[in-house]
Amino acid sequence: MPDAASHLPFFFGSISRSEAEEHLKLAGMGDGLFLLRQCLRSLGGYVLSMVFNLQFYHYPIERQMNGTYAIAGGKAHCGPEELCEFYSKDADGLCCTLRKPCTRPSGVEPESGIFDNMRDNMVREYIRQTWKLEGDALEQAIISQAPQVEKLIATTAHESMAWYHSNISREEAERRLYSGAQPDGKFLLRQRKENSTYALSLVYGKTVYHYRIDQDKSGKYSIPEGTKFDTLWQLVEYLKLKADGLIYNLKECCPNPSTPTGTVAPVLPAHPSMSVHRQFSSLNADGYTPEPIGTGKSRVLPMDTSVYESPYSDPEELKDKKLFLKRDHLMIDEVELGSGNFGCVKKGVYKMRKKQIDVAIKVLKSNNEKAVKDEMMKEAEIMHQLDNPYIVRMIGVCEAESLMLIMEMASGGPLNKYLSSKKDEIPMSNIVELMHQVAIGMKYLEEKNFVHRDLAARNVLLVNQHYAKISDFGLSKALGADDSYYKARTAGKWPLKWYAPECILYHKFSSKSDVWSYGVTMWEAFSYGQKPYKKMKGPEVMSFIEQGKRMESPADCPPEIYSLMQQCWTFKWEDRPGFVTVETLIRSYYYSIAAKTEKGSNLEDKTSAAFP
Ligand code: AMP
């Protein structure tokens, strides 16, 4: 997950004080010359290094519990960029205002710090071990859930570290440290009986030293007078690098005999909802796992649901995978989930070898003519070739009382309806998260050379408040291996307001025209389900676009998001970004706000909306 400052040209990442001074010297030592670097002591914090009167000044910037950033005694700002902008206008206690950024040489990326690398590996291992994912499913889970998983890891990871001995006494800690070899730096961390604080026990010169770990009001951990950390594992990792007040730095872990050994990666804690998920999985197969009991705050991640991986990812189930399903394995409920021209969508249950899954069944009206039947079969054939966590999967088709298309269930319904009914409860960051998932799904389609041709908020279905899937492949086409677009012979009943100019003018459809539709879908989502180009009729929209006009930014929409919409609405398809770029852009914005949003911040914590 990139740093919240990684896009700033004057951010050097994890460099030392003396390296910062070297860069400033090379850049001329002018008054107000400055750069930003990562702070090793306070995680998520920075240091502003600057020059005045040929002298260096280094100001630590703390990330505070509410997610804001401040120099000690100074005003709070919502991000490092905003903070630098403020000090470029007002010195407010600094040696002078920030006048000239000292920028990284071209082609040089910010230096990644030990914690960045460690964090990335931990996220990967956590996801791999907790959800038993590999390959694409693992990669997609990392991309879409890194911010959430990071928060989970940060608060609980120490519990499964080999050096963590839970609540043993001081005497027992000594017994464990004195047994076997006693190299300098051998250590363990334990929970103290008294008011559940922690202690660090460390060997030096064949003697065990004990250090109390304090926790301040904001929850940060430190050894007395030492650097403060958000989590215990960060404190341990830091003390491995630097003694920071200890008699010696931490070196060799004294492993807890009850922590399983043999795993290469750190053994990570089980995700709090996992046991609950297992408990409910046979009862509740609709892809929505109930909020974990007792944990309150933790949220259900896409990987916790039964629709993250294909039901056929189990090799036993794969043996039965066929396009046509047996009617007697299908139970159809009378409950209607929705309807369209073809007929209606009903709720149902499909019986597989080992499990029963909740499904949505598109039932063709029996009086429909052959052409409609053919269309539905084409949709089925397209969906049959797709397998992605952010796309509604088709389980198969069933020909019985009518032709039926059996799909995974996304019980939250269409995104536009959901957002318009929950306007006051869903924070903007939640919409960014969902639209990022749509971008992941569209990037997959682009890679597989499929064009959707009907991407719109009504065709993004929700599994739950934090999990979206692209649906409705009724207009979709598979492109030939050498084709970059599909050319329609005649215009049909088309969703013109979502269509790029080349679709309307030349009937040409490509992933680039899907990008245009993605921009319109973003507009719908960020305006909480409003209709695009409100009063205009479809054909009027075309002349509006040809005049170079575009929809205005939805109210309170972040400028970064509106700028991405505008890029999606680039007139010429050759100049428009593809989904690889779109996904990267929305991802970096999503990660940057996730880095800023902490518990209690109003970006994230509007009252969590109740899900069906
Ligand atoms: P469609 O014609 O595919 O757009 O489907 C019409 C409506 O049926 C949608 O707007 C949804 O409300 C519902 N629906 C379609 N597919 C599903 C699904 N896989 N899970 C839940 N509801 C669905």
Coordinates of C-alpha atoms in Angstrom, one line a residue, residues 107 185 295 381 443 574:
G107 CA 13.1 8.2 -12.2
G185 CA 19.4 -9.7 22.7
T295 CA -16.2 -8.2 17.7
E381 CA -22.0 -18.4 -23.0
K443 CA -9.7 -4.7 -15.8
E574 CA -7.3 6.6 -28.6

